Short mmCIF file of C-alpha atoms and ligand atoms in Angstrom, two decimals:
data_model
loop_
_atom_site.label_atom_id
_atom_site.label_comp_id
_atom_site.label_asym_id
_atom_site.label_seq_id
_atom_site.Cartn_x
_atom_site.Cartn_y
_atom_site.Cartn_z
CA UNK A 1 -3.45 -48.26 28.74
CA UNK A 2 -3.73 -51.96 28.12
CA UNK A 3 -2.36 -54.25 30.82
CA UNK A 4 -1.42 -57.77 29.98
CA UNK A 5 -1.81 -60.41 32.72
CA UNK A 6 0.99 -62.96 32.92
CA UNK A 7 0.50 -66.33 34.65
CA UNK A 8 2.43 -69.53 35.20
CA UNK A 9 0.65 -72.54 33.71
CA UNK A 10 1.38 -76.27 34.00
CA UNK A 11 -1.65 -77.83 32.47
CA UNK A 12 -0.28 -79.12 29.19
CA UNK A 13 -2.68 -81.91 28.42
CA UNK A 14 -5.76 -79.82 27.60
CA UNK A 15 -4.14 -76.60 26.51
CA UNK A 16 -6.24 -74.25 24.41
CA UNK A 17 -4.66 -71.16 22.85
CA UNK A 18 -4.59 -69.07 19.73
CA UNK A 19 -0.80 -68.91 19.73
CA UNK A 20 1.70 -71.32 21.23
CA UNK A 21 5.16 -69.80 21.23
CA UNK A 22 8.22 -72.06 21.38
CA UNK A 23 11.70 -70.58 22.07
CA UNK A 24 14.20 -72.68 20.07
CA UNK A 25 18.02 -72.79 20.05
CA UNK A 26 19.97 -73.71 16.89
CA UNK A 27 21.62 -76.51 18.87
CA UNK A 28 18.24 -78.12 19.53
CA UNK A 29 16.33 -77.45 16.34
CA UNK A 30 17.04 -80.86 14.80
CA UNK A 31 15.21 -82.68 17.61
CA UNK A 32 12.43 -80.12 17.96
CA UNK A 33 9.08 -81.68 18.87
CA UNK A 34 5.88 -80.61 20.61
CA UNK A 35 4.79 -84.14 21.36
CA UNK A 36 4.51 -83.45 25.11
CA UNK A 37 1.64 -81.12 24.29
CA UNK A 38 0.25 -82.07 20.90
CA UNK A 39 1.10 -84.18 17.85
CA UNK A 40 -0.57 -81.81 15.41
CA UNK A 41 2.50 -79.83 14.44
CA UNK A 42 5.41 -82.28 14.49
CA UNK A 43 5.19 -83.43 10.82
CA UNK A 44 5.31 -79.85 9.58
CA UNK A 45 8.03 -78.90 12.08
CA UNK A 46 10.17 -81.82 10.79
CA UNK A 47 9.58 -80.62 7.25
CA UNK A 48 10.50 -76.95 7.81
CA UNK A 49 13.53 -77.90 9.88
CA UNK A 50 14.72 -80.44 7.29
CA UNK A 51 14.32 -77.99 4.44
CA UNK A 52 16.07 -75.29 6.50
CA UNK A 53 13.06 -72.99 6.27
CA UNK A 54 13.47 -72.67 10.06
CA UNK A 55 17.01 -72.95 11.49
CA UNK A 56 16.39 -71.09 14.81
CA UNK A 57 18.70 -68.32 13.69
CA UNK A 58 18.53 -65.51 16.23
CA UNK A 59 15.37 -63.48 15.71
CA UNK A 60 13.89 -65.74 13.01
CA UNK A 61 10.25 -66.77 13.25
CA UNK A 62 7.97 -69.36 11.66
CA UNK A 63 4.19 -69.52 12.04
CA UNK A 64 2.48 -72.88 11.60
CA UNK A 65 -1.34 -72.96 11.39
CA UNK A 66 -3.44 -75.88 12.60
CA UNK A 67 -6.63 -77.22 11.07
CA UNK A 68 -9.68 -75.07 11.85
CA UNK A 69 -11.36 -75.86 15.14
CA UNK A 70 -8.21 -77.23 16.86
CA UNK A 71 -7.57 -76.32 20.46
CA UNK A 72 -4.11 -74.97 19.62
CA UNK A 73 -4.68 -72.73 16.63
CA UNK A 74 -1.10 -71.83 15.69
CA UNK A 75 2.48 -72.37 16.72
CA UNK A 76 5.11 -69.64 16.53
CA UNK A 77 8.69 -70.93 16.48
CA UNK A 78 11.10 -68.26 17.73
CA UNK A 79 14.77 -68.62 16.79
CA UNK A 80 17.05 -67.94 19.81
CA UNK A 81 20.41 -68.51 18.08
CA UNK A 82 22.93 -70.74 19.86
CA UNK A 83 22.53 -71.57 23.50
CA UNK A 84 26.07 -70.44 24.45
CA UNK A 85 25.37 -66.83 23.61
CA UNK A 86 22.11 -66.69 25.51
CA UNK A 87 21.69 -63.70 27.79
CA UNK A 88 18.70 -61.99 29.43
CA UNK A 89 18.83 -59.00 27.12
CA UNK A 90 18.52 -61.27 24.07
CA UNK A 91 15.52 -63.02 25.68
CA UNK A 92 13.93 -59.65 26.55
CA UNK A 93 14.43 -58.24 23.06
CA UNK A 94 13.27 -61.34 21.18
CA UNK A 95 10.19 -61.57 23.40
CA UNK A 96 9.32 -58.14 22.16
CA UNK A 97 9.35 -59.53 18.62
CA UNK A 98 6.87 -62.17 19.72
CA UNK A 99 4.49 -59.54 21.07
CA UNK A 100 4.66 -57.57 17.82
CA UNK A 101 3.98 -60.75 15.86
CA UNK A 102 1.02 -61.62 18.09
CA UNK A 103 -0.52 -58.27 17.11
CA UNK A 104 -0.03 -59.02 13.40
CA UNK A 105 -1.77 -62.33 14.02
CA UNK A 106 -4.59 -60.64 15.96
CA UNK A 107 -4.04 -62.95 18.95
CA UNK A 108 -5.30 -61.47 22.24
CA UNK A 109 -3.65 -64.22 24.28
CA UNK A 110 -0.71 -66.55 23.89
CA UNK A 111 1.13 -69.34 25.66
CA UNK A 112 4.93 -69.45 25.92
CA UNK A 113 7.05 -72.59 26.10
CA UNK A 114 10.32 -71.19 27.48
CA UNK A 115 13.57 -73.03 27.02
CA UNK A 116 14.39 -75.99 29.31
CA UNK A 117 15.95 -75.18 32.64
CA UNK A 118 15.14 -71.46 32.38
CA UNK A 119 16.51 -69.43 35.33
CA UNK A 120 14.80 -66.58 37.16
CA UNK A 121 16.67 -63.86 35.27
CA UNK A 122 15.51 -65.14 31.89
CA UNK A 123 12.00 -65.72 33.16
CA UNK A 124 11.93 -62.06 34.35
CA UNK A 125 13.34 -61.01 30.97
CA UNK A 126 10.40 -62.70 29.23
CA UNK A 127 7.93 -60.90 31.49
CA UNK A 128 9.66 -57.55 30.91
CA UNK A 129 9.84 -58.19 27.16
CA UNK A 130 6.10 -58.85 27.04
CA UNK A 131 4.97 -55.93 29.22
CA UNK A 132 7.39 -53.29 27.92
CA UNK A 133 6.92 -54.03 24.24
CA UNK A 134 3.14 -54.18 24.59
CA UNK A 135 3.13 -50.53 25.73
CA UNK A 136 2.16 -47.61 23.53
CA UNK A 137 1.12 -44.10 24.41
CA UNK A 138 -2.47 -43.77 23.28
CA UNK A 139 -4.03 -41.48 25.93
CA UNK A 140 -4.81 -38.81 23.32
CA UNK A 141 -5.94 -41.02 20.46
CA UNK A 142 -9.23 -42.62 19.61
CA UNK A 143 -8.94 -46.41 19.90
CA UNK A 144 -7.38 -47.81 16.77
CA UNK A 145 -8.65 -51.07 15.40
CA UNK A 146 -5.87 -53.29 16.73
CA UNK A 147 -6.02 -56.36 18.94
CA UNK A 148 -4.64 -55.89 22.40
CA UNK A 149 -2.67 -58.69 24.01
CA UNK A 150 -4.51 -59.36 27.30
CA UNK A 151 -3.17 -62.60 28.67
CA UNK A 152 0.07 -64.56 28.47
CA UNK A 153 0.64 -67.90 30.10
CA UNK A 154 4.12 -69.31 30.61
CA UNK A 155 4.26 -73.09 30.59
CA UNK A 156 6.39 -74.44 33.35
CA UNK A 157 6.75 -77.84 34.88
CA UNK A 158 8.35 -76.60 38.11
CA UNK A 159 6.75 -75.25 41.31
CA UNK A 160 3.95 -73.00 40.10
CA UNK A 161 3.89 -70.60 43.07
CA UNK A 162 7.64 -70.04 43.08
CA UNK A 163 7.53 -69.28 39.33
CA UNK A 164 4.46 -67.04 39.78
CA UNK A 165 6.34 -65.05 42.40
CA UNK A 166 9.17 -64.34 39.98
CA UNK A 167 6.66 -63.42 37.30
CA UNK A 168 4.84 -61.09 39.73
CA UNK A 169 8.00 -59.25 40.77
CA UNK A 170 9.01 -58.70 37.16
CA UNK A 171 5.44 -57.57 36.40
CA UNK A 172 5.49 -55.00 39.22
CA UNK A 173 8.80 -53.61 37.97
CA UNK A 174 7.56 -53.48 34.34
CA UNK A 175 4.28 -51.87 35.40
CA UNK A 176 6.26 -49.12 37.17
CA UNK A 177 8.21 -48.52 33.97
CA UNK A 178 4.93 -48.32 32.01
CA UNK A 179 3.42 -45.94 34.57
CA UNK A 180 6.51 -43.75 34.22
CA UNK A 181 6.33 -43.77 30.45
CA UNK A 182 2.72 -42.62 30.61
CA UNK A 183 3.68 -39.58 32.71
CA UNK A 184 6.85 -38.83 30.76
CA UNK A 185 4.94 -38.91 27.47
CA UNK A 186 2.38 -36.33 28.65
CA UNK A 187 2.45 -33.10 26.62
CA UNK A 188 3.81 -30.01 28.43
CA UNK A 189 0.38 -28.36 28.55
CA UNK A 190 -0.88 -31.32 30.63
CA UNK A 191 2.19 -31.86 32.77
CA UNK A 192 3.16 -28.91 34.95
CA UNK A 193 5.25 -29.18 38.14
CA UNK A 194 1.90 -29.20 39.95
CA UNK A 195 0.67 -32.21 38.05
CA UNK A 196 3.89 -34.07 38.80
CA UNK A 197 3.30 -33.30 42.47
CA UNK A 198 -0.23 -34.69 42.14
CA UNK A 199 1.10 -37.96 40.64
CA UNK A 200 3.64 -38.22 43.42
CA UNK A 201 1.06 -37.57 46.16
CA UNK A 202 -1.00 -40.51 44.92
CA UNK A 203 1.91 -42.80 45.94
CA UNK A 204 1.12 -42.10 49.61
CA UNK A 205 -1.78 -44.51 49.32
CA UNK A 206 0.93 -46.90 50.49
CA UNK A 207 1.33 -46.25 54.23
CA UNK A 208 5.08 -46.61 53.96
CA UNK A 209 5.23 -43.59 51.71
CA UNK A 210 5.11 -39.94 52.77
CA UNK A 211 5.07 -37.16 50.22
CA UNK A 212 6.05 -33.59 50.90
CA UNK A 213 5.78 -30.86 48.25
CA UNK A 214 7.87 -27.79 48.87
CA UNK A 215 6.16 -24.97 46.97
CA UNK A 216 7.50 -21.64 45.77
CA UNK A 217 6.81 -19.68 48.99
CA UNK A 218 8.46 -22.25 51.17
CA UNK A 219 11.41 -22.43 48.75
CA UNK A 220 11.86 -18.71 49.20
CA UNK A 221 12.01 -19.14 52.96
CA UNK A 222 14.60 -21.93 52.78
CA UNK A 223 16.74 -20.39 50.06
CA UNK A 224 16.30 -22.68 47.05
CA UNK A 225 17.83 -19.98 44.87
CA UNK A 226 18.59 -22.33 41.97
CA UNK A 227 15.14 -23.84 41.52
CA UNK A 228 13.48 -20.47 42.04
CA UNK A 229 15.70 -18.79 39.41
CA UNK A 230 15.04 -21.39 36.72
CA UNK A 231 11.29 -21.51 37.47
CA UNK A 232 10.79 -17.74 37.49
CA UNK A 233 9.97 -17.34 33.79
CA UNK A 234 6.98 -19.69 33.87
CA UNK A 235 3.43 -19.05 35.10
CA UNK A 236 3.48 -22.64 36.39
CA UNK A 237 5.39 -22.30 39.65
CA UNK A 238 8.15 -24.76 40.59
CA UNK A 239 7.82 -27.61 43.10
CA UNK A 240 10.38 -29.62 45.01
CA UNK A 241 8.77 -33.01 45.49
CA UNK A 242 10.10 -35.25 48.27
CA UNK A 243 8.85 -38.83 48.39
CA UNK A 244 9.98 -40.79 51.45
CA UNK A 245 9.71 -44.58 51.56
CA UNK A 246 10.23 -46.22 54.97
CA UNK A 247 10.78 -49.88 54.25
CA UNK A 248 13.08 -50.70 57.16
CA UNK A 249 13.26 -49.74 60.83
CA UNK A 250 17.03 -49.66 60.53
CA UNK A 251 17.43 -46.06 59.61
CA UNK A 252 21.18 -46.05 59.05
CA UNK A 253 21.01 -46.86 55.36
CA UNK A 254 19.20 -44.26 53.33
CA UNK A 255 19.41 -44.08 49.56
CA UNK A 256 18.44 -40.88 47.85
CA UNK A 257 17.35 -40.83 44.22
CA UNK A 258 17.14 -37.40 42.55
CA UNK A 259 15.62 -36.76 39.10
CA UNK A 260 15.54 -33.68 36.91
CA UNK A 261 11.97 -32.73 35.96
CA UNK A 262 11.99 -29.80 33.60
CA UNK A 263 8.44 -30.14 32.34
CA UNK A 264 9.40 -28.14 29.28
CA UNK A 265 12.83 -26.78 28.36
CA UNK A 266 12.71 -23.90 25.89
CA UNK A 267 16.20 -22.88 26.98
CA UNK A 268 14.77 -19.75 28.58
CA UNK A 269 16.32 -16.44 27.48
CA UNK A 270 19.18 -18.46 25.90
CA UNK A 271 16.38 -19.91 23.79
CA UNK A 272 16.73 -23.13 21.78
CA UNK A 273 16.19 -23.36 18.03
CA UNK A 274 12.58 -24.31 17.21
CA UNK A 275 13.52 -27.48 15.28
CA UNK A 276 12.66 -30.49 17.48
CA UNK A 277 11.93 -28.21 20.44
CA UNK A 278 8.78 -30.29 21.11
CA UNK A 279 11.09 -33.07 22.27
CA UNK A 280 11.98 -31.01 25.29
CA UNK A 281 8.77 -32.23 26.90
CA UNK A 282 10.98 -35.26 27.71
CA UNK A 283 13.24 -33.07 29.83
CA UNK A 284 11.18 -34.28 32.80
CA UNK A 285 12.09 -37.94 32.30
CA UNK A 286 14.65 -38.11 35.12
CA UNK A 287 12.09 -36.85 37.62
CA UNK A 288 9.38 -39.12 36.23
CA UNK A 289 11.81 -42.05 36.58
CA UNK A 290 12.16 -41.21 40.27
CA UNK A 291 8.36 -41.32 40.69
CA UNK A 292 8.44 -44.70 38.94
CA UNK A 293 11.29 -46.00 41.10
CA UNK A 294 9.38 -45.04 44.28
CA UNK A 295 6.29 -46.78 42.95
CA UNK A 296 8.29 -49.95 42.13
CA UNK A 297 10.07 -50.21 45.47
CA UNK A 298 6.85 -49.64 47.44
CA UNK A 299 4.85 -52.10 45.33
CA UNK A 300 7.68 -54.62 45.77
CA UNK A 301 7.67 -53.84 49.48
CA UNK A 302 11.49 -53.65 49.58
CA UNK A 303 13.12 -53.51 52.99
CA UNK A 304 15.14 -50.31 52.41
CA UNK A 305 14.71 -46.67 53.17
CA UNK A 306 14.67 -44.59 50.03
CA UNK A 307 14.00 -40.95 49.41
CA UNK A 308 13.02 -39.69 45.96
CA UNK A 309 13.60 -36.01 45.28
CA UNK A 310 12.28 -34.24 42.22
CA UNK A 311 12.95 -30.60 41.43
CA UNK A 312 10.12 -29.77 39.01
CA UNK A 313 10.18 -26.56 36.96
CA UNK A 314 9.36 -25.21 33.54
CA UNK A 315 12.16 -23.28 31.77
CA UNK A 316 10.50 -20.40 29.87
CA UNK A 317 11.51 -17.07 28.43
CA UNK A 318 9.48 -14.11 29.82
CA UNK A 319 9.78 -10.74 31.45
CA UNK A 320 10.41 -12.54 34.74
CA UNK A 321 12.97 -15.03 33.51
CA UNK A 322 16.40 -15.41 34.98
CA UNK A 323 19.08 -14.06 32.63
CA UNK A 324 22.59 -14.73 31.48
CA UNK A 325 24.75 -12.67 33.82
CA UNK A 326 22.55 -13.25 36.87
CA UNK A 327 24.35 -14.48 39.98
CA UNK A 328 22.19 -16.72 42.12
CA UNK A 329 22.68 -18.11 45.62
CA UNK A 330 22.08 -21.82 45.85
CA UNK A 331 20.59 -23.84 48.74
CA UNK A 332 24.08 -24.65 50.05
CA UNK A 333 25.04 -20.90 49.85
CA UNK A 334 27.40 -21.36 46.88
CA UNK A 335 26.96 -18.62 44.30
CA UNK A 336 26.46 -19.43 40.62
CA UNK A 337 26.98 -17.09 37.71
CA UNK A 338 24.48 -17.97 34.98
CA UNK A 339 26.15 -17.82 31.59
CA UNK A 340 23.51 -19.78 29.73
CA UNK A 341 19.88 -20.18 30.91
CA UNK A 342 19.67 -23.39 28.86
CA UNK A 343 22.07 -25.09 31.28
CA UNK A 344 19.20 -25.13 33.78
CA UNK A 345 19.11 -28.80 34.76
CA UNK A 346 22.34 -28.68 36.76
CA UNK A 347 21.07 -25.58 38.62
CA UNK A 348 17.86 -27.21 39.88
CA UNK A 349 19.71 -30.45 40.63
CA UNK A 350 22.37 -28.53 42.57
CA UNK A 351 19.69 -27.30 44.96
CA UNK A 352 18.05 -30.74 45.21
CA UNK A 353 21.37 -32.51 45.84
CA UNK A 354 22.42 -30.02 48.52
CA UNK A 355 18.98 -30.41 50.16
CA UNK A 356 19.40 -34.22 50.12
CA UNK A 357 22.82 -34.03 51.74
CA UNK A 358 21.71 -31.66 54.44
CA UNK A 359 18.34 -33.23 55.25
CA UNK A 360 18.92 -36.96 54.94
CA UNK A 361 22.68 -37.58 55.39
CA UNK A 362 22.29 -40.45 52.90
CA UNK A 363 24.42 -43.55 52.45
CA UNK A 364 24.42 -42.86 48.73
CA UNK A 365 22.85 -40.55 46.16
CA UNK A 366 21.93 -41.41 42.60
CA UNK A 367 20.68 -38.76 40.21
CA UNK A 368 19.17 -39.12 36.77
CA UNK A 369 18.80 -36.31 34.26
CA UNK A 370 18.41 -35.54 30.59
CA UNK A 371 21.26 -33.17 31.26
CA UNK A 372 23.33 -32.60 28.13
CA UNK A 373 23.28 -32.95 24.39
CA UNK A 374 26.97 -33.71 24.83
CA UNK A 375 26.15 -37.06 26.38
CA UNK A 376 24.35 -37.97 23.12
CA UNK A 377 27.33 -36.80 21.07
CA UNK A 378 29.68 -38.93 23.21
CA UNK A 379 27.68 -42.16 23.46
CA UNK A 380 24.76 -42.08 21.06
CA UNK A 381 21.14 -42.80 21.84
CA UNK A 382 21.36 -46.26 23.37
CA UNK A 383 23.92 -45.76 26.13
CA UNK A 384 23.70 -43.46 29.15
CA UNK A 385 26.69 -41.67 30.62
CA UNK A 386 27.67 -42.29 34.22
CA UNK A 387 29.95 -40.21 36.42
CA UNK A 388 30.49 -40.54 40.14
CA UNK A 389 32.77 -39.95 43.09
CA UNK A 390 32.82 -43.42 44.62
CA UNK A 391 34.30 -46.53 43.01
CA UNK A 392 32.18 -49.03 44.93
CA UNK A 393 28.88 -47.35 44.03
CA UNK A 394 29.90 -46.87 40.39
CA UNK A 395 30.89 -50.50 40.10
CA UNK A 396 27.58 -51.67 41.52
CA UNK A 397 25.45 -49.56 39.22
CA UNK A 398 27.44 -50.73 36.18
CA UNK A 399 27.00 -54.32 37.34
CA UNK A 400 23.22 -54.07 37.60
CA UNK A 401 23.08 -52.26 34.28
CA UNK A 402 24.54 -55.41 32.69
CA UNK A 403 21.67 -57.47 34.09
CA UNK A 404 18.92 -55.15 32.92
CA UNK A 405 20.25 -54.43 29.43
CA UNK A 406 20.19 -50.69 30.20
CA UNK A 407 23.59 -49.83 28.73
CA UNK A 408 25.63 -47.44 30.84
CA UNK A 409 29.21 -46.26 30.27
CA UNK A 410 31.39 -44.42 32.71
CA UNK A 411 33.09 -41.11 31.79
CA UNK A 412 35.95 -39.73 33.94
CA UNK A 413 35.40 -37.00 36.49
CA UNK A 414 38.89 -35.64 37.11
CA UNK A 415 39.29 -32.57 39.36
CA UNK A 416 40.38 -30.52 36.32
CA UNK A 417 36.81 -30.42 35.12
CA UNK A 418 35.77 -28.73 38.35
CA UNK A 419 38.41 -26.08 37.71
CA UNK A 420 36.79 -25.31 34.35
CA UNK A 421 33.72 -24.07 36.26
CA UNK A 422 35.49 -21.49 38.42
CA UNK A 423 34.06 -18.02 37.81
CA UNK A 424 35.68 -14.61 38.32
CA UNK A 425 32.35 -13.11 39.50
CA UNK A 426 30.92 -15.95 41.64
CA UNK A 427 31.97 -19.27 43.22
CA UNK A 428 31.21 -21.14 39.98
CA UNK A 429 29.57 -20.60 36.61
CA UNK A 430 26.96 -22.86 35.05
CA UNK A 431 28.80 -23.81 31.83
CA UNK A 432 32.30 -25.15 31.37
CA UNK A 433 33.39 -24.38 27.85
CA UNK A 434 33.16 -26.34 24.60
CA UNK A 435 34.79 -29.65 25.42
CA UNK A 436 33.54 -32.50 27.59
CA UNK A 437 30.07 -31.06 28.08
CA UNK A 438 28.53 -34.08 29.80
CA UNK A 439 31.45 -34.19 32.22
CA UNK A 440 31.55 -30.48 33.12
CA UNK A 441 27.81 -30.74 33.85
CA UNK A 442 28.56 -33.61 36.26
CA UNK A 443 31.46 -31.59 37.72
CA UNK A 444 29.00 -28.78 38.42
CA UNK A 445 26.78 -31.25 40.32
CA UNK A 446 29.77 -32.49 42.34
CA UNK A 447 29.90 -29.06 44.04
CA UNK A 448 26.62 -29.96 45.75
CA UNK A 449 27.12 -33.51 47.05
CA UNK A 450 30.07 -32.96 49.39
CA UNK A 451 31.66 -36.35 50.19
CA UNK A 452 28.53 -38.46 50.04
CA UNK A 453 28.94 -41.44 47.63
CA UNK A 454 27.17 -40.25 44.50
CA UNK A 455 26.48 -41.35 40.96
CA UNK A 456 25.04 -39.21 38.17
CA UNK A 457 23.36 -40.73 35.10
CA UNK A 458 23.01 -38.52 32.05
CA UNK A 459 20.04 -40.09 30.24
CA UNK A 460 19.69 -37.39 27.53
CA UNK A 461 20.17 -40.01 24.78
CA UNK A 462 18.28 -42.92 26.28
CA UNK A 463 15.23 -41.38 27.96
CA UNK A 464 13.06 -41.45 24.84
CA UNK A 465 12.92 -42.95 21.35
CA UNK A 466 12.34 -40.87 18.29
CA UNK A 467 10.19 -42.44 15.60
CA UNK A 468 12.34 -44.81 13.58
CA UNK A 469 14.96 -45.56 16.27
CA UNK A 470 14.08 -49.14 17.00
CA UNK A 471 17.18 -50.53 18.60
CA UNK A 472 15.14 -52.40 21.15
CA UNK A 473 11.82 -54.10 20.47
CA UNK A 474 10.60 -53.36 24.00
CA UNK A 475 11.16 -49.60 23.77
CA UNK A 476 8.40 -48.18 21.58
CA UNK A 477 8.34 -44.58 20.39
CA UNK A 478 8.43 -42.00 23.22
CA UNK A 479 9.64 -42.26 26.78
CA UNK A 480 11.51 -45.48 27.67
CA UNK A 481 11.78 -45.33 31.47
CA UNK A 482 15.49 -46.04 30.96
CA UNK A 483 17.35 -46.47 34.23
CA UNK A 484 14.41 -47.48 36.45
CA UNK A 485 15.12 -51.18 36.29
CA UNK A 486 18.81 -50.80 37.00
CA UNK A 487 18.27 -48.51 40.01
CA UNK A 488 15.52 -50.66 41.48
CA UNK A 489 17.77 -53.76 41.19
CA UNK A 490 20.49 -51.82 42.95
CA UNK A 491 18.12 -50.73 45.72
CA UNK A 492 16.78 -54.29 46.10
CA UNK A 493 20.36 -55.50 46.59
CA UNK A 494 20.69 -53.13 49.55
CA UNK A 495 17.75 -54.74 51.39
CA UNK A 496 18.38 -54.16 55.10
CA UNK A 497 15.68 -56.49 56.46
N1 LIG B 1 17.69 -30.61 28.41
C1 LIG B 1 18.87 -30.17 27.78
C2 LIG B 1 19.78 -31.31 27.35
C3 LIG B 1 19.29 -32.10 26.19
C4 LIG B 1 19.44 -31.66 24.91
C5 LIG B 1 18.71 -33.34 26.40
C6 LIG B 1 19.04 -32.43 23.85
C7 LIG B 1 18.28 -34.11 25.37
C8 LIG B 1 18.42 -33.66 24.08
C9 LIG B 1 19.69 -29.30 28.75
O1 LIG B 1 18.94 -28.51 29.62
C10 LIG B 1 20.47 -28.35 27.90
O2 LIG B 1 19.83 -27.57 27.23
N2 LIG B 1 21.77 -28.50 27.93
C11 LIG B 1 22.64 -27.69 27.12
C12 LIG B 1 23.81 -27.27 27.99
C13 LIG B 1 24.64 -26.23 27.36
C14 LIG B 1 23.92 -24.92 27.28
C15 LIG B 1 25.90 -26.08 28.18
C16 LIG B 1 23.09 -28.55 25.94
O3 LIG B 1 23.35 -29.73 26.11
O4 LIG B 1 23.17 -27.99 24.84
MN1 LIG B 2 18.32 -26.68 28.77
ZN1 LIG B 3 17.09 -29.22 30.14
#
């Protein structure tokens, strides 16, 4: 994994670089000049602006080469569109274009001239755009002959340390997303529930983090009937991973983050069709996101208490598998009639949520899961579905999602949907009929959170990119880490100090 270093820079008089990138608005293109830094490019800039070769239209780019041996080898003009419609997501996305261009130009470093008066949010968006778009999953491939981007400097006239602090926070957050993508992208033969536990345990290098792994035997003692049932068909035994971060001595505000980690979802006895089944290695993305969130908040040293809970299982068909028709007893003693073994995510989450409620009495619970194909049918592949039981919490998560560009849309969770899950043989059943599949899945989860403020994110559509879906420049093929940045921003806003 290649890691690009990002630094604030204010030495403009003797700047040397292979690529100087200038973010330009349409409103400012007519007076565009680099004379503060160099006079080498201005005649050509005037020419291409006058001839309308470069108009700063959103996403447009022009590369201008200097004479050989010059200290600034090339300039890349990046069109930002008009200044009124500027938003962090645009900056993040267009910065991704710059990184891709730098690879085409074989530049291993570059210098960015951001727009005048840039605020912290846009500065962070530049950092995220660089780091997240520079990522690709290459663990299993021989090095290809491409130039890695190693260093980016951001030119700023203002207080260098203050700017560097903003850059560092955004870097830490982006690095946690990248770390998560690397785990999420692992193939199922190299990512069992045990391996997820190993990754989690490494986080306890930070003294504020404690990791507890509840293994199969202990689960039997405590009655985690849901996780045990789903995990029974696999020779890799299930784990319930509990990562506790103590960032504040005030222990009254605890946030719990739960993530579904099905390391591979075959569907079990209700087996899935073989077409695209390989994508079900991404059914662990919710859980991997939780590992990434815990890494981010501990690296950022946030002053909050957060508990990450990851039920990790593999859903396999075998002579030991749980079956349609089975009635299982969950951690909170509710009984569930299994009508489809492919609706396994809600079963393991039910146990994990009930455990969270009972053990930690949290202020709020957020869960993330690649839970239903229905969420993709409803909202497509670039928007996650949100359902919850608490207006204030829902509103906050939606608000932070606007800042991060991680698009989230709320679906309703009326009581009627809970009715759809009533079973004649047990307390509830694990599927709710044809309609509203993402919602009935959430309604199932609501049976396990009691009255604790809770939000559920169905990230089935957004957790990974198939080849060819390139809606966002900073989300390459494979796992995206979608949701991490939004939840970390929310947690940071709850700083207790
Ligand atoms: N992991 C899947 C959901 C999924 C499907 C995520 C496709 C991403 C892409 C989940 O475990 C599942 O199989 N859900 C079923 C539920 C159904 C049996 C009620 C589904 O969505 O088809
Ligand atoms: Mn399934
Ligand atoms: Zn699944």
